[in-house]
Amino acid sequence: MRGIFTVVTIGVLALQGDVREHISALEHSGAAAMPVRRPGELDAVDGLVIPGGESTTIDKLTRIFELADPLKKRIEAGMPVYGSCAGMIMLAQEIADPATDLKGEPQQTLGGLDITVRRNAFGRQRESFETDLDFRGLEFSAPSPDQDPAPVHAVFIRAPWVERVGDGVEVLATVEPASHGTLHGTARIVAVRSRHLLATSFHPEVTGERRIHELFIRIVRGEA
């Protein structure tokens, strides 16, 4: 177990997406951060963030840059990974509506999380929205032991949701029907954790919400 004052190095998969924002959030939360573009750079990090962007593009680029297999091996070996939006899709074991390439082959994921996700589930870009979420696991940020932590202000941009969770997957947050008109009375799962893997449908790096990154750093350190 890592000591509380240990500075961990966390990589951000830097093939596509909001890389700089995640690096800034990690550094402001007390970690050293670096972009990861090559297999050898994985050896230098204690954990990894897969940012938002286009999951189909990230999938193709991980294979082009020969990162897919090394990433899968590190995930299987227990490397902590946080996936945001497209990163959640990349960590999912199954995609309910995978895109297909020109040959008709479905997009691939890195896997690790026993979940099924649906891409662009809340709608397209014009249907992006913001809402406040009750988020489990942030007790460290509460003002005092007898108070609950403040809600997480979440931004959803062409976001996925989780349609199935397997054994061992903890649901950390849901979007309630009153928050978005497409839900038709059904709450949707938007944040999950399974041991060393964390994923959210939303983008905490764009709102200045640092607690998700702080939680991930605690996971990397073995403190959460």
PDB file of C-alpha atoms in Angstrom:
ATOM      1  CA  MET A   1       0.000   0.000   0.000  1.00  0.00           C
ATOM      2  CA  ARG A   2       1.310   3.411  -0.947  1.00  0.00           C
ATOM      3  CA  GLY A   3       1.890   6.044   1.710  1.00  0.00           C
ATOM      4  CA  ILE A   4      -0.409   9.030   1.866  1.00  0.00           C
ATOM      5  CA  PHE A   5       2.352  11.403   0.781  1.00  0.00           C
ATOM      6  CA  THR A   6       3.579   9.285  -2.115  1.00  0.00           C
ATOM      7  CA  VAL A   7       3.458  11.186  -5.383  1.00  0.00           C
ATOM      8  CA  VAL A   8       2.054   8.833  -8.007  1.00  0.00           C
ATOM      9  CA  THR A   9       2.545   9.228 -11.740  1.00  0.00           C
ATOM     10  CA  ILE A  10      -0.637   8.926 -13.771  1.00  0.00           C
ATOM     11  CA  GLY A  11      -0.668   8.782 -17.536  1.00  0.00           C
ATOM     12  CA  VAL A  12      -3.352  10.189 -19.816  1.00  0.00           C
ATOM     13  CA  LEU A  13      -3.878   8.273 -23.041  1.00  0.00           C
ATOM     14  CA  ALA A  14      -2.953  10.988 -25.511  1.00  0.00           C
ATOM     15  CA  LEU A  15      -4.212   9.698 -28.838  1.00  0.00           C
ATOM     16  CA  GLN A  16      -7.376  11.809 -29.055  1.00  0.00           C
ATOM     17  CA  GLY A  17      -9.690  13.722 -26.723  1.00  0.00           C
ATOM     18  CA  ASP A  18      -9.389  16.210 -23.855  1.00  0.00           C
ATOM     19  CA  VAL A  19      -5.895  15.215 -22.741  1.00  0.00           C
ATOM     20  CA  ARG A  20      -4.656  18.569 -21.417  1.00  0.00           C
ATOM     21  CA  GLU A  21      -7.704  19.035 -19.219  1.00  0.00           C
ATOM     22  CA  HIS A  22      -7.143  15.687 -17.498  1.00  0.00           C
ATOM     23  CA  ILE A  23      -3.435  16.358 -17.018  1.00  0.00           C
ATOM     24  CA  SER A  24      -4.266  19.698 -15.401  1.00  0.00           C
ATOM     25  CA  ALA A  25      -6.905  18.126 -13.133  1.00  0.00           C
ATOM     26  CA  LEU A  26      -4.497  15.384 -12.015  1.00  0.00           C
ATOM     27  CA  GLU A  27      -1.685  17.836 -11.303  1.00  0.00           C
ATOM     28  CA  HIS A  28      -4.006  20.133  -9.333  1.00  0.00           C
ATOM     29  CA  SER A  29      -5.109  17.054  -7.347  1.00  0.00           C
ATOM     30  CA  GLY A  30      -1.594  16.118  -6.270  1.00  0.00           C
ATOM     31  CA  ALA A  31      -0.365  13.617  -8.857  1.00  0.00           C
ATOM     32  CA  ALA A  32       2.381  13.801 -11.422  1.00  0.00           C
ATOM     33  CA  ALA A  33       0.849  13.442 -14.883  1.00  0.00           C
ATOM     34  CA  MET A  34       2.175  12.651 -18.338  1.00  0.00           C
ATOM     35  CA  PRO A  35       0.763  11.908 -21.803  1.00  0.00           C
ATOM     36  CA  VAL A  36       0.998   8.292 -22.984  1.00  0.00           C
ATOM     37  CA  ARG A  37       1.298   7.603 -26.711  1.00  0.00           C
ATOM     38  CA  ARG A  38       3.695   4.663 -26.897  1.00  0.00           C
ATOM     39  CA  PRO A  39       3.782   1.219 -25.265  1.00  0.00           C
ATOM     40  CA  GLY A  40       7.071   1.986 -23.485  1.00  0.00           C
ATOM     41  CA  GLU A  41       5.534   4.996 -21.744  1.00  0.00           C
ATOM     42  CA  LEU A  42       3.081   2.708 -19.943  1.00  0.00           C
ATOM     43  CA  ASP A  43       5.995   1.385 -17.872  1.00  0.00           C
ATOM     44  CA  ALA A  44       6.468   4.822 -16.311  1.00  0.00           C
ATOM     45  CA  VAL A  45       2.940   5.232 -14.909  1.00  0.00           C
ATOM     46  CA  ASP A  46       1.135   3.924 -11.831  1.00  0.00           C
ATOM     47  CA  GLY A  47      -2.309   4.460 -13.343  1.00  0.00           C
ATOM     48  CA  LEU A  48      -3.955   5.724 -16.525  1.00  0.00           C
ATOM     49  CA  VAL A  49      -6.807   8.009 -17.571  1.00  0.00           C
ATOM     50  CA  ILE A  50      -8.628   7.323 -20.841  1.00  0.00           C
ATOM     51  CA  PRO A  51     -10.213  10.663 -21.763  1.00  0.00           C
ATOM     52  CA  GLY A  52     -13.392  11.586 -23.529  1.00  0.00           C
ATOM     53  CA  GLY A  53     -13.424  11.925 -27.301  1.00  0.00           C
ATOM     54  CA  GLU A  54     -14.561   9.523 -30.022  1.00  0.00           C
ATOM     55  CA  SER A  55     -14.472   5.922 -28.821  1.00  0.00           C
ATOM     56  CA  THR A  56     -14.211   4.612 -32.382  1.00  0.00           C
ATOM     57  CA  THR A  57     -11.187   6.825 -33.052  1.00  0.00           C
ATOM     58  CA  ILE A  58      -9.508   5.913 -29.770  1.00  0.00           C
ATOM     59  CA  ASP A  59     -10.103   2.222 -30.548  1.00  0.00           C
ATOM     60  CA  LYS A  60      -8.480   2.518 -34.002  1.00  0.00           C
ATOM     61  CA  LEU A  61      -5.529   4.569 -32.743  1.00  0.00           C
ATOM     62  CA  THR A  62      -4.728   2.215 -29.859  1.00  0.00           C
ATOM     63  CA  ARG A  63      -4.337  -0.541 -32.427  1.00  0.00           C
ATOM     64  CA  ILE A  64      -2.419   1.599 -34.935  1.00  0.00           C
ATOM     65  CA  PHE A  65       0.030   2.705 -32.217  1.00  0.00           C
ATOM     66  CA  GLU A  66       0.285  -0.884 -30.926  1.00  0.00           C
ATOM     67  CA  LEU A  67      -1.090   0.117 -27.534  1.00  0.00           C
ATOM     68  CA  ALA A  68      -4.170  -2.111 -27.398  1.00  0.00           C
ATOM     69  CA  ASP A  69      -2.475  -5.333 -26.271  1.00  0.00           C
ATOM     70  CA  PRO A  70      -0.106  -3.659 -23.748  1.00  0.00           C
ATOM     71  CA  LEU A  71      -3.066  -1.772 -22.280  1.00  0.00           C
ATOM     72  CA  LYS A  72      -5.143  -4.930 -21.962  1.00  0.00           C
ATOM     73  CA  LYS A  73      -2.261  -6.699 -20.227  1.00  0.00           C
ATOM     74  CA  ARG A  74      -1.716  -3.835 -17.767  1.00  0.00           C
ATOM     75  CA  ILE A  75      -5.436  -3.691 -16.990  1.00  0.00           C
ATOM     76  CA  GLU A  76      -5.566  -7.451 -16.421  1.00  0.00           C
ATOM     77  CA  ALA A  77      -2.487  -7.134 -14.180  1.00  0.00           C
ATOM     78  CA  GLY A  78      -4.286  -4.593 -11.976  1.00  0.00           C
ATOM     79  CA  MET A  79      -3.216  -1.183 -13.247  1.00  0.00           C
ATOM     80  CA  PRO A  80      -5.779   1.393 -12.059  1.00  0.00           C
ATOM     81  CA  VAL A  81      -7.595   3.062 -14.953  1.00  0.00           C
ATOM     82  CA  TYR A  82     -10.178   5.840 -15.013  1.00  0.00           C
ATOM     83  CA  GLY A  83     -12.301   6.172 -18.137  1.00  0.00           C
ATOM     84  CA  SER A  84     -14.286   9.352 -18.807  1.00  0.00           C
ATOM     85  CA  CYS A  85     -17.125   9.263 -21.387  1.00  0.00           C
ATOM     86  CA  ALA A  86     -15.418   7.575 -24.372  1.00  0.00           C
ATOM     87  CA  GLY A  87     -13.013   6.129 -21.819  1.00  0.00           C
ATOM     88  CA  MET A  88     -15.957   4.389 -20.147  1.00  0.00           C
ATOM     89  CA  ILE A  89     -16.799   2.788 -23.489  1.00  0.00           C
ATOM     90  CA  MET A  90     -13.190   1.661 -23.922  1.00  0.00           C
ATOM     91  CA  LEU A  91     -13.247  -0.051 -20.504  1.00  0.00           C
ATOM     92  CA  ALA A  92     -16.608  -1.762 -21.055  1.00  0.00           C
ATOM     93  CA  GLN A  93     -16.757  -5.488 -21.681  1.00  0.00           C
ATOM     94  CA  GLU A  94     -19.677  -4.992 -24.082  1.00  0.00           C
ATOM     95  CA  ILE A  95     -21.158  -2.212 -26.233  1.00  0.00           C
ATOM     96  CA  ALA A  96     -24.896  -2.467 -26.851  1.00  0.00           C
ATOM     97  CA  ASP A  97     -24.671  -0.531 -30.141  1.00  0.00           C
ATOM     98  CA  PRO A  98     -21.096  -0.815 -31.452  1.00  0.00           C
ATOM     99  CA  ALA A  99     -20.045   1.170 -34.482  1.00  0.00           C
ATOM    100  CA  THR A 100     -18.761  -0.817 -37.463  1.00  0.00           C
ATOM    101  CA  ASP A 101     -15.919  -0.050 -39.849  1.00  0.00           C
ATOM    102  CA  LEU A 102     -15.974  -0.211 -43.651  1.00  0.00           C
ATOM    103  CA  LYS A 103     -15.472  -3.970 -43.480  1.00  0.00           C
ATOM    104  CA  GLY A 104     -18.435  -4.366 -41.144  1.00  0.00           C
ATOM    105  CA  GLU A 105     -16.212  -5.183 -38.161  1.00  0.00           C
ATOM    106  CA  PRO A 106     -17.518  -3.873 -34.802  1.00  0.00           C
ATOM    107  CA  GLN A 107     -15.399  -1.489 -32.777  1.00  0.00           C
ATOM    108  CA  GLN A 108     -13.279  -3.053 -30.078  1.00  0.00           C
ATOM    109  CA  THR A 109     -12.725  -2.192 -26.433  1.00  0.00           C
ATOM    110  CA  LEU A 110      -9.969  -2.785 -23.921  1.00  0.00           C
ATOM    111  CA  GLY A 111     -12.434  -4.369 -21.498  1.00  0.00           C
ATOM    112  CA  GLY A 112     -11.949  -4.900 -17.800  1.00  0.00           C
ATOM    113  CA  LEU A 113     -15.295  -3.582 -16.536  1.00  0.00           C
ATOM    114  CA  ASP A 114     -18.109  -6.137 -16.583  1.00  0.00           C
ATOM    115  CA  ILE A 115     -20.654  -3.666 -17.945  1.00  0.00           C
ATOM    116  CA  THR A 116     -22.691  -3.069 -21.081  1.00  0.00           C
ATOM    117  CA  VAL A 117     -22.739   0.529 -22.328  1.00  0.00           C
ATOM    118  CA  ARG A 118     -24.794   2.334 -24.948  1.00  0.00           C
ATOM    119  CA  ARG A 119     -23.007   4.991 -26.993  1.00  0.00           C
ATOM    120  CA  ASN A 120     -24.461   8.521 -27.326  1.00  0.00           C
ATOM    121  CA  ALA A 121     -27.291   7.327 -25.110  1.00  0.00           C
ATOM    122  CA  PHE A 122     -28.447  10.768 -23.990  1.00  0.00           C
ATOM    123  CA  GLY A 123     -28.498  12.145 -27.537  1.00  0.00           C
ATOM    124  CA  ARG A 124     -26.263  14.097 -29.865  1.00  0.00           C
ATOM    125  CA  GLN A 125     -24.162  17.232 -29.243  1.00  0.00           C
ATOM    126  CA  ARG A 126     -27.136  19.617 -29.189  1.00  0.00           C
ATOM    127  CA  GLU A 127     -28.704  17.534 -26.407  1.00  0.00           C
ATOM    128  CA  SER A 128     -25.764  17.958 -24.034  1.00  0.00           C
ATOM    129  CA  PHE A 129     -26.827  18.861 -20.512  1.00  0.00           C
ATOM    130  CA  GLU A 130     -25.634  19.500 -16.974  1.00  0.00           C
ATOM    131  CA  THR A 131     -27.001  18.202 -13.674  1.00  0.00           C
ATOM    132  CA  ASP A 132     -26.000  17.583 -10.056  1.00  0.00           C
ATOM    133  CA  LEU A 133     -25.349  13.992  -8.966  1.00  0.00           C
ATOM    134  CA  ASP A 134     -25.139  12.198  -5.647  1.00  0.00           C
ATOM    135  CA  PHE A 135     -21.861  10.331  -6.003  1.00  0.00           C
ATOM    136  CA  ARG A 136     -20.772   7.478  -3.731  1.00  0.00           C
ATOM    137  CA  GLY A 137     -17.173   7.253  -2.579  1.00  0.00           C
ATOM    138  CA  LEU A 138     -16.496  10.949  -2.015  1.00  0.00           C
ATOM    139  CA  GLU A 139     -16.849  10.876   1.762  1.00  0.00           C
ATOM    140  CA  PHE A 140     -13.276  12.152   2.073  1.00  0.00           C
ATOM    141  CA  SER A 141     -14.502  15.497   0.703  1.00  0.00           C
ATOM    142  CA  ALA A 142     -17.345  15.975   3.218  1.00  0.00           C
ATOM    143  CA  PRO A 143     -17.061  19.071   5.453  1.00  0.00           C
ATOM    144  CA  SER A 144     -17.284  16.850   8.549  1.00  0.00           C
ATOM    145  CA  PRO A 145     -17.857  13.140   9.363  1.00  0.00           C
ATOM    146  CA  ASP A 146     -21.559  13.746  10.070  1.00  0.00           C
ATOM    147  CA  GLN A 147     -22.214  15.549   6.777  1.00  0.00           C
ATOM    148  CA  ASP A 148     -22.634  14.268   3.239  1.00  0.00           C
ATOM    149  CA  PRO A 149     -20.280  15.398   0.479  1.00  0.00           C
ATOM    150  CA  ALA A 150     -21.579  18.042  -1.893  1.00  0.00           C
ATOM    151  CA  PRO A 151     -23.200  16.812  -5.116  1.00  0.00           C
ATOM    152  CA  VAL A 152     -21.055  16.482  -8.219  1.00  0.00           C
ATOM    153  CA  HIS A 153     -21.895  18.950 -10.981  1.00  0.00           C
ATOM    154  CA  ALA A 154     -21.690  16.823 -14.120  1.00  0.00           C
ATOM    155  CA  VAL A 155     -21.575  17.760 -17.803  1.00  0.00           C
ATOM    156  CA  PHE A 156     -22.843  15.174 -20.307  1.00  0.00           C
ATOM    157  CA  ILE A 157     -21.698  15.577 -23.930  1.00  0.00           C
ATOM    158  CA  ARG A 158     -22.792  12.799 -26.332  1.00  0.00           C
ATOM    159  CA  ALA A 159     -22.485  10.610 -23.270  1.00  0.00           C
ATOM    160  CA  PRO A 160     -22.958   6.863 -22.862  1.00  0.00           C
ATOM    161  CA  TRP A 161     -24.877   5.236 -20.070  1.00  0.00           C
ATOM    162  CA  VAL A 162     -24.526   1.810 -18.488  1.00  0.00           C
ATOM    163  CA  GLU A 163     -27.311  -0.672 -19.269  1.00  0.00           C
ATOM    164  CA  ARG A 164     -25.945  -3.679 -17.358  1.00  0.00           C
ATOM    165  CA  VAL A 165     -23.554  -4.166 -14.474  1.00  0.00           C
ATOM    166  CA  GLY A 166     -22.010  -7.501 -13.595  1.00  0.00           C
ATOM    167  CA  ASP A 167     -21.056  -8.969 -10.247  1.00  0.00           C
ATOM    168  CA  GLY A 168     -18.448  -6.909  -8.460  1.00  0.00           C
ATOM    169  CA  VAL A 169     -19.328  -3.658 -10.221  1.00  0.00           C
ATOM    170  CA  GLU A 170     -20.417  -0.888  -7.851  1.00  0.00           C
ATOM    171  CA  VAL A 171     -22.825   1.789  -9.061  1.00  0.00           C
ATOM    172  CA  LEU A 172     -21.545   5.188  -7.915  1.00  0.00           C
ATOM    173  CA  ALA A 173     -24.034   7.578  -9.537  1.00  0.00           C
ATOM    174  CA  THR A 174     -27.228   7.657 -11.582  1.00  0.00           C
ATOM    175  CA  VAL A 175     -29.078  10.317 -13.558  1.00  0.00           C
ATOM    176  CA  GLU A 176     -32.675  10.561 -12.457  1.00  0.00           C
ATOM    177  CA  PRO A 177     -35.555  11.014 -14.941  1.00  0.00           C
ATOM    178  CA  ALA A 178     -36.264  14.579 -13.815  1.00  0.00           C
ATOM    179  CA  SER A 179     -32.785  15.590 -15.007  1.00  0.00           C
ATOM    180  CA  HIS A 180     -33.253  14.634 -18.648  1.00  0.00           C
ATOM    181  CA  GLY A 181     -36.334  14.256 -20.821  1.00  0.00           C
ATOM    182  CA  THR A 182     -35.224  11.127 -22.708  1.00  0.00           C
ATOM    183  CA  LEU A 183     -35.221   8.845 -19.680  1.00  0.00           C
ATOM    184  CA  HIS A 184     -39.003   8.260 -19.560  1.00  0.00           C
ATOM    185  CA  GLY A 185     -39.114   7.320 -15.880  1.00  0.00           C
ATOM    186  CA  THR A 186     -35.923   5.254 -15.777  1.00  0.00           C
ATOM    187  CA  ALA A 187     -32.809   6.246 -13.840  1.00  0.00           C
ATOM    188  CA  ARG A 188     -29.594   5.591 -15.770  1.00  0.00           C
ATOM    189  CA  ILE A 189     -26.216   4.519 -14.417  1.00  0.00           C
ATOM    190  CA  VAL A 190     -23.471   7.049 -15.195  1.00  0.00           C
ATOM    191  CA  ALA A 191     -20.606   6.126 -12.845  1.00  0.00           C
ATOM    192  CA  VAL A 192     -19.233   2.733 -11.818  1.00  0.00           C
ATOM    193  CA  ARG A 193     -16.257   1.163 -10.122  1.00  0.00           C
ATOM    194  CA  SER A 194     -14.842  -2.349 -10.030  1.00  0.00           C
ATOM    195  CA  ARG A 195     -11.763  -2.629  -7.816  1.00  0.00           C
ATOM    196  CA  HIS A 196      -9.006  -0.740  -9.703  1.00  0.00           C
ATOM    197  CA  LEU A 197     -11.234   0.479 -12.536  1.00  0.00           C
ATOM    198  CA  LEU A 198     -13.347   3.655 -12.396  1.00  0.00           C
ATOM    199  CA  ALA A 199     -15.572   5.091 -15.121  1.00  0.00           C
ATOM    200  CA  THR A 200     -17.946   8.012 -15.568  1.00  0.00           C
ATOM    201  CA  SER A 201     -20.238   8.996 -18.432  1.00  0.00           C
ATOM    202  CA  PHE A 202     -19.531  12.665 -17.796  1.00  0.00           C
ATOM    203  CA  HIS A 203     -16.551  15.024 -17.994  1.00  0.00           C
ATOM    204  CA  PRO A 204     -15.377  16.258 -14.555  1.00  0.00           C
ATOM    205  CA  GLU A 205     -12.269  17.757 -16.140  1.00  0.00           C
ATOM    206  CA  VAL A 206     -14.281  20.466 -17.937  1.00  0.00           C
ATOM    207  CA  THR A 207     -16.115  21.854 -14.891  1.00  0.00           C
ATOM    208  CA  GLY A 208     -13.290  22.191 -12.372  1.00  0.00           C
ATOM    209  CA  GLU A 209     -14.714  19.267 -10.374  1.00  0.00           C
ATOM    210  CA  ARG A 210     -11.548  17.720  -8.913  1.00  0.00           C
ATOM    211  CA  ARG A 211     -12.987  15.095  -6.569  1.00  0.00           C
ATOM    212  CA  ILE A 212     -13.330  12.370  -9.208  1.00  0.00           C
ATOM    213  CA  HIS A 213      -9.630  12.724  -9.997  1.00  0.00           C
ATOM    214  CA  GLU A 214      -8.853  12.819  -6.276  1.00  0.00           C
ATOM    215  CA  LEU A 215     -10.802   9.573  -5.829  1.00  0.00           C
ATOM    216  CA  PHE A 216      -8.859   7.995  -8.672  1.00  0.00           C
ATOM    217  CA  ILE A 217      -5.550   9.096  -7.161  1.00  0.00           C
ATOM    218  CA  ARG A 218      -6.636   7.463  -3.902  1.00  0.00           C
ATOM    219  CA  ILE A 219      -7.402   4.269  -5.828  1.00  0.00           C
ATOM    220  CA  VAL A 220      -3.936   4.380  -7.392  1.00  0.00           C
ATOM    221  CA  ARG A 221      -2.369   4.865  -3.976  1.00  0.00           C
ATOM    222  CA  GLY A 222      -4.359   1.994  -2.519  1.00  0.00           C
ATOM    223  CA  GLU A 223      -6.271   4.278  -0.147  1.00  0.00           C
ATOM    224  CA  ALA A 224      -9.780   3.776  -1.586  1.00  0.00           C
TER     225      ALA A 224
END
